[in-house]
Coordinates of C-alpha atoms in Angstrom, one line a residue:
M1 CA 77.1 71.2 119.0
A2 CA 74.9 73.9 117.5
P3 CA 73.1 73.1 114.2
E4 CA 73.4 75.1 111.0
L5 CA 76.6 77.0 111.5
V6 CA 78.2 79.3 108.9
L7 CA 81.9 79.9 108.6
G8 CA 83.3 83.3 107.9
V9 CA 86.9 83.6 106.7
D10 CA 88.7 86.9 106.5
A11 CA 92.2 87.1 105.0
G12 CA 93.6 90.4 106.0
H13 CA 97.1 91.7 105.1
T14 CA 98.8 89.9 108.0
V15 CA 96.2 88.0 109.9
T16 CA 93.7 85.4 108.6
K17 CA 90.6 84.8 110.8
A18 CA 88.2 81.9 110.7
V19 CA 85.0 82.4 112.8
L20 CA 82.0 80.1 113.2
F21 CA 78.7 81.9 113.6
D22 CA 75.2 80.7 114.3
A23 CA 72.3 81.8 112.0
T24 CA 72.0 85.2 113.7
G25 CA 75.7 86.1 113.4
R26 CA 76.7 85.2 116.9
A27 CA 80.3 84.0 117.1
V28 CA 80.7 80.5 118.6
A29 CA 84.3 79.6 117.8
R30 CA 87.4 81.3 116.4
G31 CA 90.8 80.4 114.8
S32 CA 93.5 82.6 113.4
G33 CA 97.0 82.7 112.0
T34 CA 99.6 85.3 110.9
V35 CA 101.3 85.6 107.6
P36 CA 104.4 87.7 107.6
L37 CA 104.8 90.5 105.1
K38 CA 107.9 90.4 103.0
T39 CA 109.7 93.4 101.6
P40 CA 112.4 92.0 99.3
R41 CA 113.0 95.5 97.8
P42 CA 112.1 99.0 98.8
Y43 CA 108.4 99.7 98.2
W44 CA 107.7 96.0 97.6
V45 CA 105.2 94.3 100.1
E46 CA 104.5 90.7 99.3
R47 CA 103.3 87.4 100.8
D48 CA 104.0 83.8 100.1
M49 CA 100.8 82.5 98.5
D50 CA 101.2 79.0 99.7
E51 CA 101.7 80.4 103.2
V52 CA 98.5 82.4 102.9
W53 CA 96.6 79.2 102.1
R54 CA 98.4 77.2 104.8
T55 CA 97.5 79.8 107.4
A56 CA 93.9 79.9 106.2
F57 CA 93.3 76.1 106.4
Q58 CA 95.1 75.9 109.8
A59 CA 92.8 78.8 111.1
I60 CA 89.7 76.9 109.8
A61 CA 90.9 73.7 111.4
A62 CA 91.6 75.4 114.7
C63 CA 88.2 77.1 114.7
L64 CA 86.3 73.8 114.0
A65 CA 88.4 72.0 116.7
E66 CA 87.3 74.5 119.3
V67 CA 83.7 73.2 118.8
G68 CA 84.4 69.5 118.5
P69 CA 85.6 66.7 116.3
D70 CA 82.4 66.7 114.1
A71 CA 82.0 70.5 113.8
G72 CA 82.5 70.4 110.0
R73 CA 79.2 68.5 109.6
A74 CA 77.3 71.4 111.1
V75 CA 78.8 74.0 108.7
V76 CA 76.2 74.6 106.0
A77 CA 78.1 77.3 104.1
V78 CA 81.4 79.2 104.0
G79 CA 81.7 82.9 103.3
L80 CA 85.0 84.6 102.2
A81 CA 86.4 88.1 102.7
G82 CA 89.9 89.4 102.1
H83 CA 92.0 92.5 101.7
G84 CA 91.5 94.4 98.4
D85 CA 93.8 95.7 95.8
G86 CA 96.0 92.6 95.9
L87 CA 97.4 90.6 93.0
Y88 CA 97.6 86.9 93.3
A89 CA 98.6 85.3 90.0
V90 CA 98.2 81.6 89.3
D91 CA 98.9 79.4 86.3
E92 CA 96.6 76.9 84.6
F93 CA 97.3 74.3 87.2
A94 CA 96.2 76.8 90.0
R95 CA 99.8 77.2 91.2
P96 CA 101.3 80.6 92.1
V97 CA 103.5 82.1 89.5
R98 CA 105.0 84.7 91.9
A99 CA 104.5 86.0 95.4
G100 CA 101.2 87.7 96.2
I101 CA 101.3 91.5 96.1
V102 CA 99.4 93.3 98.8
A103 CA 97.8 96.7 98.8
M104 CA 100.6 98.3 100.8
D105 CA 103.0 97.7 97.9
T106 CA 103.9 100.9 96.1
R107 CA 106.4 99.7 93.5
A108 CA 104.1 101.0 90.8
E109 CA 104.2 104.6 92.0
P110 CA 106.4 105.7 89.0
M111 CA 103.6 104.5 86.8
L112 CA 101.1 106.7 88.6
V113 CA 103.4 109.7 88.4
E114 CA 103.7 109.0 84.7
W115 CA 100.0 109.0 84.3
R116 CA 99.1 111.8 86.7
G117 CA 97.9 114.8 84.7
T118 CA 97.3 112.7 81.5
P119 CA 94.0 111.4 80.1
V120 CA 94.9 108.0 81.5
W121 CA 94.4 109.4 85.0
S122 CA 91.3 111.5 84.4
R123 CA 89.5 109.0 82.2
A124 CA 90.3 106.1 84.6
L125 CA 88.8 108.1 87.5
E126 CA 85.7 109.0 85.5
M127 CA 85.0 105.5 84.3
S128 CA 86.1 103.3 87.2
G129 CA 85.5 105.6 90.2
T130 CA 89.1 105.4 91.4
V131 CA 92.5 106.6 90.4
P132 CA 94.4 103.8 88.4
F133 CA 96.1 102.2 91.4
A134 CA 95.4 98.6 90.4
G135 CA 95.9 99.4 86.8
S136 CA 99.4 100.8 87.5
R137 CA 100.4 97.7 89.3
L138 CA 99.4 95.4 86.5
A139 CA 101.0 97.8 84.0
W140 CA 104.2 97.6 86.1
L141 CA 104.2 93.8 85.9
A142 CA 103.6 94.0 82.1
R143 CA 106.6 96.2 81.8
H144 CA 109.0 94.5 84.3
E145 CA 107.8 90.9 84.7
A146 CA 106.2 90.1 81.4
G147 CA 107.2 86.4 81.9
V148 CA 105.0 86.2 85.0
L149 CA 102.0 87.3 83.0
R150 CA 102.8 84.9 80.2
Q151 CA 102.7 82.1 82.8
A152 CA 99.6 83.3 84.5
R153 CA 96.1 82.0 83.7
W154 CA 94.2 84.0 86.4
L155 CA 94.8 87.3 88.3
L156 CA 93.0 86.9 91.6
S157 CA 92.2 88.9 94.7
C158 CA 93.2 87.5 98.1
K159 CA 89.9 85.9 99.0
D160 CA 89.6 84.4 95.5
W161 CA 92.9 82.6 95.9
L162 CA 91.5 81.0 99.0
R163 CA 88.3 80.0 97.1
L164 CA 90.4 78.4 94.4
R165 CA 92.2 76.3 97.0
L166 CA 89.0 75.4 98.9
T167 CA 86.9 74.6 95.8
G168 CA 89.0 74.5 92.7
A169 CA 86.6 77.1 91.2
V170 CA 87.7 80.5 89.8
A171 CA 85.5 83.6 90.5
T172 CA 85.4 87.0 92.0
D173 CA 82.6 89.4 93.1
P174 CA 81.6 93.0 92.2
T175 CA 83.3 94.6 95.2
D176 CA 86.7 93.2 94.4
A177 CA 86.3 93.4 90.6
S178 CA 85.6 97.1 90.7
A179 CA 89.0 97.9 92.1
S180 CA 90.1 99.2 88.7
F181 CA 88.9 97.3 85.6
T182 CA 85.1 97.6 85.8
D183 CA 82.7 100.3 84.6
M184 CA 81.6 102.1 87.8
R185 CA 78.0 102.8 86.5
R186 CA 77.2 99.8 84.2
G187 CA 79.3 97.1 85.9
G188 CA 81.3 94.4 84.2
Y189 CA 84.8 94.6 83.0
S190 CA 85.5 97.5 80.6
P191 CA 87.6 96.9 77.5
E192 CA 88.1 100.6 77.2
L193 CA 89.7 100.8 80.7
L194 CA 92.0 97.9 80.0
D195 CA 93.0 99.5 76.7
L196 CA 93.6 102.8 78.5
Y197 CA 96.3 101.2 80.6
G198 CA 97.7 99.3 77.6
L199 CA 96.5 96.0 79.1
G200 CA 93.7 95.0 76.6
A201 CA 95.5 91.7 75.9
L202 CA 95.2 90.7 79.6
A203 CA 91.4 90.6 79.7
R204 CA 91.6 86.8 79.5
L205 CA 93.3 86.7 82.9
L206 CA 90.4 88.4 84.8
P207 CA 88.1 86.0 86.7
P208 CA 84.3 85.7 86.2
V209 CA 82.3 88.1 88.4
L210 CA 79.5 86.5 90.4
P211 CA 77.1 88.1 93.0
C212 CA 78.4 88.3 96.5
D213 CA 75.7 86.1 98.0
V214 CA 75.6 83.1 95.6
V215 CA 77.4 79.7 95.9
S216 CA 80.5 79.8 93.7
G217 CA 81.9 76.4 94.5
T218 CA 82.0 73.5 97.0
V219 CA 84.7 72.2 99.3
T220 CA 87.0 69.6 97.6
R221 CA 88.2 66.4 99.1
E222 CA 91.7 67.8 99.5
A223 CA 90.5 70.9 101.2
A224 CA 88.2 69.0 103.5
A225 CA 91.1 66.8 104.7
L226 CA 93.1 69.9 105.6
T227 CA 90.3 72.0 107.2
G228 CA 87.9 69.5 108.7
L229 CA 85.1 70.8 106.6
T230 CA 82.8 68.3 104.9
V231 CA 83.3 67.6 101.2
G232 CA 80.6 69.5 99.1
T233 CA 80.0 72.2 101.7
P234 CA 78.9 75.3 99.7
V235 CA 81.4 78.2 99.5
V236 CA 79.8 81.6 98.8
T237 CA 81.5 84.3 96.6
G238 CA 81.9 86.8 99.4
A239 CA 83.3 90.3 99.3
H240 CA 86.2 92.7 99.7
D241 CA 86.8 92.9 103.5
V242 CA 85.9 96.6 103.5
D243 CA 82.3 95.8 102.4
A244 CA 82.1 92.7 104.5
A245 CA 83.1 94.7 107.6
A246 CA 80.4 97.2 106.9
L247 CA 77.9 94.3 106.8
G248 CA 79.4 92.8 110.0
I249 CA 78.9 95.9 112.1
G250 CA 75.5 96.9 110.6
G251 CA 76.9 99.9 108.7
T252 CA 74.8 99.5 105.6
T253 CA 72.5 102.5 105.7
P254 CA 73.3 104.9 102.9
G255 CA 75.2 107.9 104.3
E256 CA 76.2 106.2 107.6
L257 CA 79.9 106.7 108.4
C258 CA 82.0 103.6 109.1
L259 CA 85.6 103.6 110.2
I260 CA 87.9 100.6 109.9
A261 CA 91.2 101.3 111.8
G262 CA 93.3 98.3 110.9
S263 CA 96.2 97.8 108.6
F264 CA 94.6 100.5 106.5
S265 CA 92.8 103.7 107.4
I266 CA 89.4 103.0 105.8
N267 CA 86.6 105.6 106.0
Q268 CA 83.5 104.7 104.1
M269 CA 79.8 105.0 103.5
V270 CA 77.3 103.3 101.3
S271 CA 75.7 105.5 98.7
E272 CA 72.8 105.2 96.2
R273 CA 74.7 107.2 93.5
P274 CA 78.3 107.4 92.6
V275 CA 80.2 110.6 93.4
V276 CA 83.7 110.7 92.0
D277 CA 86.7 112.4 93.6
P278 CA 90.4 111.6 93.5
R279 CA 90.5 111.5 97.3
W280 CA 88.4 108.3 97.4
Q281 CA 87.3 105.2 95.6
V282 CA 83.8 104.4 94.4
R283 CA 83.2 100.7 94.0
H284 CA 80.2 98.5 93.7
F285 CA 78.6 97.4 97.0
V286 CA 77.3 94.0 97.8
R287 CA 73.8 95.0 96.9
P288 CA 73.1 95.9 93.2
G289 CA 72.4 99.6 92.7
Q290 CA 74.5 100.7 95.6
W291 CA 78.1 101.9 95.8
M292 CA 80.7 101.9 98.5
T293 CA 82.6 105.2 98.7
M294 CA 85.8 104.7 100.6
S295 CA 88.6 107.1 101.4
T296 CA 91.6 105.0 102.4
S297 CA 95.4 104.9 103.0
P298 CA 97.8 102.4 104.4
A299 CA 98.2 104.6 107.5
S300 CA 96.4 103.3 110.5
V301 CA 97.0 100.6 113.1
A302 CA 99.8 99.1 111.1
N303 CA 101.9 102.0 112.4
L304 CA 101.4 100.6 116.0
E305 CA 102.4 97.1 114.8
W306 CA 105.6 98.7 113.4
F307 CA 106.3 100.7 116.5
L308 CA 105.9 97.6 118.8
R309 CA 108.1 95.5 116.5
V310 CA 110.9 98.2 116.8
T311 CA 110.5 99.1 120.5
G312 CA 109.0 96.0 122.0
A313 CA 105.5 95.3 123.4
P314 CA 104.6 96.5 126.9
T315 CA 106.2 94.3 129.6
D316 CA 102.9 93.9 131.5
H317 CA 100.1 93.1 129.1
R318 CA 98.2 90.5 131.1
Y319 CA 94.9 92.1 130.1
G320 CA 95.8 92.7 126.4
V321 CA 98.3 94.8 124.6
H322 CA 95.8 97.6 123.8
E323 CA 94.9 97.9 127.5
A324 CA 98.5 98.1 128.5
I325 CA 99.3 100.7 125.8
G326 CA 96.2 102.7 126.9
R327 CA 97.7 102.9 130.4
E328 CA 100.9 104.3 129.0
V329 CA 99.1 106.9 126.9
E330 CA 96.7 107.9 129.7
A331 CA 99.7 108.8 131.9
C332 CA 100.8 111.3 129.2
L333 CA 97.4 112.5 128.0
D334 CA 97.0 115.8 129.9
G335 CA 97.7 119.1 128.1
P336 CA 98.4 119.9 124.4
S337 CA 99.9 117.5 121.9
E338 CA 103.6 118.2 122.3
V339 CA 104.7 115.4 119.9
L340 CA 103.3 115.1 116.4
F341 CA 103.4 111.9 114.3
H342 CA 102.6 111.5 110.6
P343 CA 101.5 107.8 110.3
F344 CA 103.0 107.1 106.9
V345 CA 105.4 104.2 107.6
Y346 CA 103.7 102.2 104.9
G347 CA 102.3 105.0 102.7
S348 CA 100.0 108.0 102.8
P349 CA 96.9 109.5 101.0
H350 CA 98.9 112.4 99.7
P351 CA 100.5 112.9 96.2
H352 CA 104.0 113.6 97.5
P353 CA 106.1 110.7 98.9
A354 CA 105.3 111.3 102.6
S355 CA 107.0 109.0 105.2
G356 CA 106.5 108.4 108.9
T357 CA 107.7 111.3 110.9
F358 CA 107.9 112.3 114.6
L359 CA 108.1 116.1 115.3
G360 CA 108.6 118.0 118.5
L361 CA 110.6 115.4 120.5
R362 CA 112.4 116.6 123.6
G363 CA 114.7 114.9 126.1
W364 CA 111.9 114.6 128.7
H365 CA 109.5 112.8 126.4
G366 CA 109.2 109.1 126.9
R367 CA 107.6 106.1 125.3
G368 CA 104.1 107.1 126.4
H369 CA 104.4 110.4 124.6
L370 CA 105.5 108.6 121.4
L371 CA 102.5 106.3 121.7
R372 CA 100.1 109.1 122.3
A373 CA 101.5 110.9 119.2
L374 CA 101.2 107.8 117.2
M375 CA 97.6 107.1 118.2
E376 CA 96.7 110.8 117.6
G377 CA 98.5 110.8 114.2
V378 CA 96.5 107.8 113.1
V379 CA 93.2 109.5 114.2
L380 CA 94.1 112.7 112.5
N381 CA 94.8 110.8 109.2
H382 CA 91.3 109.3 109.6
R383 CA 90.0 112.8 110.1
W384 CA 91.6 114.0 106.8
H385 CA 89.7 111.2 105.0
V386 CA 86.4 112.0 106.7
D387 CA 86.8 115.7 106.0
A388 CA 87.3 114.8 102.3
L389 CA 84.1 112.6 102.3
R390 CA 81.9 115.2 104.0
S391 CA 83.1 117.9 101.6
K392 CA 80.8 116.4 98.9
L393 CA 78.7 113.7 100.5
P394 CA 76.1 114.0 103.2
I395 CA 76.9 112.0 106.3
T396 CA 73.7 110.9 108.0
G397 CA 73.2 109.4 111.5
A398 CA 74.5 110.9 114.7
A399 CA 77.4 108.4 115.3
A400 CA 80.2 106.8 113.4
R401 CA 80.7 103.1 113.7
L402 CA 84.3 102.0 114.5
T403 CA 85.9 98.6 114.0
G404 CA 89.4 97.2 113.5
G405 CA 92.3 97.1 116.0
A406 CA 91.8 100.6 117.3
A407 CA 88.3 99.7 118.4
H408 CA 89.8 97.3 121.0
S409 CA 91.3 100.3 122.8
A410 CA 89.0 102.6 124.9
V411 CA 91.6 105.4 124.8
W412 CA 91.9 105.2 121.0
S413 CA 88.2 105.0 120.4
Q414 CA 87.7 108.1 122.5
M415 CA 90.3 109.9 120.4
F416 CA 88.2 109.2 117.3
A417 CA 85.2 110.8 118.9
D418 CA 87.2 113.8 120.0
A419 CA 89.0 114.3 116.6
L420 CA 85.9 113.8 114.5
R421 CA 83.7 115.9 116.7
R422 CA 81.0 113.3 116.6
P423 CA 79.9 110.3 118.7
V424 CA 81.6 106.9 117.9
V425 CA 80.1 103.6 118.6
V426 CA 81.7 100.2 118.9
T427 CA 79.5 97.1 118.4
D428 CA 79.8 93.7 120.0
V429 CA 81.3 92.4 116.8
Q430 CA 85.0 91.5 117.1
E431 CA 85.6 90.0 113.7
S432 CA 83.5 92.3 111.5
A433 CA 84.7 91.2 108.0
A434 CA 84.5 87.5 108.9
R435 CA 80.9 88.2 110.2
G436 CA 80.0 90.0 107.1
A437 CA 81.2 87.1 105.0
A438 CA 79.2 84.7 107.1
L439 CA 76.1 86.8 106.7
L440 CA 76.5 86.6 102.9
A441 CA 76.9 82.8 103.3
A442 CA 73.8 82.6 105.5
T443 CA 71.8 84.5 103.0
A444 CA 73.0 82.4 100.1
V445 CA 71.7 79.2 101.7
G446 CA 68.5 80.7 103.0
L447 CA 69.2 81.0 106.7
L448 CA 68.7 84.7 106.5
D449 CA 66.3 86.7 104.2
D450 CA 69.1 89.1 103.2
V451 CA 72.3 90.5 104.7
T452 CA 70.3 93.2 106.6
D453 CA 67.9 90.7 108.2
P454 CA 66.9 92.2 111.6
R455 CA 67.7 88.8 113.3
A456 CA 71.4 89.5 112.7
T457 CA 71.6 93.2 113.8
P458 CA 74.7 93.7 116.0
H459 CA 74.4 95.4 119.4
V460 CA 76.2 98.6 120.4
L461 CA 78.8 97.7 123.1
R462 CA 80.3 101.1 123.8
R463 CA 79.5 104.7 122.9
Y464 CA 82.0 107.6 123.0
E465 CA 80.9 111.2 123.1
P466 CA 83.2 114.1 122.1
R467 CA 84.8 115.8 125.1
P468 CA 85.0 119.6 124.6
D469 CA 88.5 119.9 126.2
R470 CA 90.0 117.1 124.1
V471 CA 88.2 118.4 120.9
A472 CA 90.1 121.7 121.3
V473 CA 93.4 119.9 121.8
L474 CA 93.0 117.7 118.7
D475 CA 91.7 120.6 116.6
E476 CA 95.0 122.4 117.4
A477 CA 97.0 119.3 116.8
Y478 CA 95.2 118.8 113.4
A479 CA 96.1 122.4 112.4
V480 CA 99.7 121.7 113.1
Y481 CA 99.5 118.3 111.4
R482 CA 98.2 119.9 108.2
E483 CA 100.8 122.7 108.3
A484 CA 103.6 120.2 108.7
L485 CA 102.2 118.1 105.8
E486 CA 102.7 121.1 103.5
A487 CA 106.1 122.2 104.9
L488 CA 107.6 118.7 104.8
G489 CA 106.6 117.9 101.3
P490 CA 110.0 119.0 99.7
V491 CA 111.9 117.3 102.5
W492 CA 110.1 114.0 102.0
A493 CA 110.6 114.3 98.2
R494 CA 114.4 114.7 98.7
L495 CA 114.6 111.7 101.1
D496 CA 112.5 109.6 98.7
A497 CA 114.8 110.5 95.8
R498 CA 117.9 109.5 97.8
E499 CA 116.3 106.2 98.8
A500 CA 115.3 105.4 95.3
S501 CA 118.8 106.0 94.0
E502 CA 120.5 103.6 96.4

């Protein structure tokens, strides 16, 4: 058994991963579990908080068991990452007061519509670096579930709920805290922002903010019994999984483009000054004096998960689902994009209520054509975000770094290079956010000098160069994609109004 291991835990929207790493960030064991998303009403997307914790401790236990019965003794620190923009409310006894709300939840859209064009919207963007998405959700709860907030003692992010269960300690970090309620330039919670949303009285529910790379608690006896970790093992504050993923794949150089194609379409770069625009969010990065600029939407690989749930997985996927899907798509890849897909099954980055849409279907099209359209639609949505970023920010470096589910597919990765007109690299890191959390943990206990320690630099596994013929095809597809966005706006609005009235 290797000495001095660090454990990285990444709680995504549907999958929680626990990965053991050595001091250089090399993975030595893995465990994972799935938490189903629940949609009890239209626009609501929730998770059972106890199930989130159960999945996490089972993933940790499975990971440790892969190494051996005494693996917990070798773990010198635990780092945490998790999806952002969630709301996990607990009472004074650390028990959930309602289901956890995840970032794909859009129940508060009427609040945003109410605020758009008012000083609430513009002032929030100026001060916090983001449109008031998280503020709208909390305002929605205050309006519709006031009893929940009266019961609550803390409003936590996903990873911070796991910390509470692991250690009994309450904390968050600058990357998660800056989702809505902190001052983008000065840091710290902003009473003015809370008052802007009419939420000043709820300041008492916000957790203390600690640096990402400090010990914020230790494993309790109860958590040790469930996970196999040793009582007293340090647990480090950690980070929003977007920031942790950038650390994990080595995308920390200011101006370097990183793409995370997972549940969300995340397109990001580290910057040394904040540049505000409603098309993206500016949040504090893990290193003081730097910001993470991210243009995002819930419109990436989650669309494929939906499609496979509805139509079924490939019958032959002995070498992995992505490889099997790649074969289906490659068989239909010649020629122009005949079928177009807008990947908005769970939401979009656009102000009108866009929804998932296939266009151009004919009787001779088959499943492969639909899969190709879906994959291209996801890539074109990423391109929309990247175009937004490069309209105001310099993108440095020749290649973009790609991680997330799409990075497991060679066909999909090549599409990114073709659509973005720039090389794309995939590193040898499979669990980027878990690795980033582990690097923060290793730094906190002195195994690494800092999170960019050269000893932990990931290696480039594959590189994809843009192919001129496919660049032309996807340029044309993107032009049609944009035209259809504008043309379908009124149609989507009417459909949305009908659904909301039912």
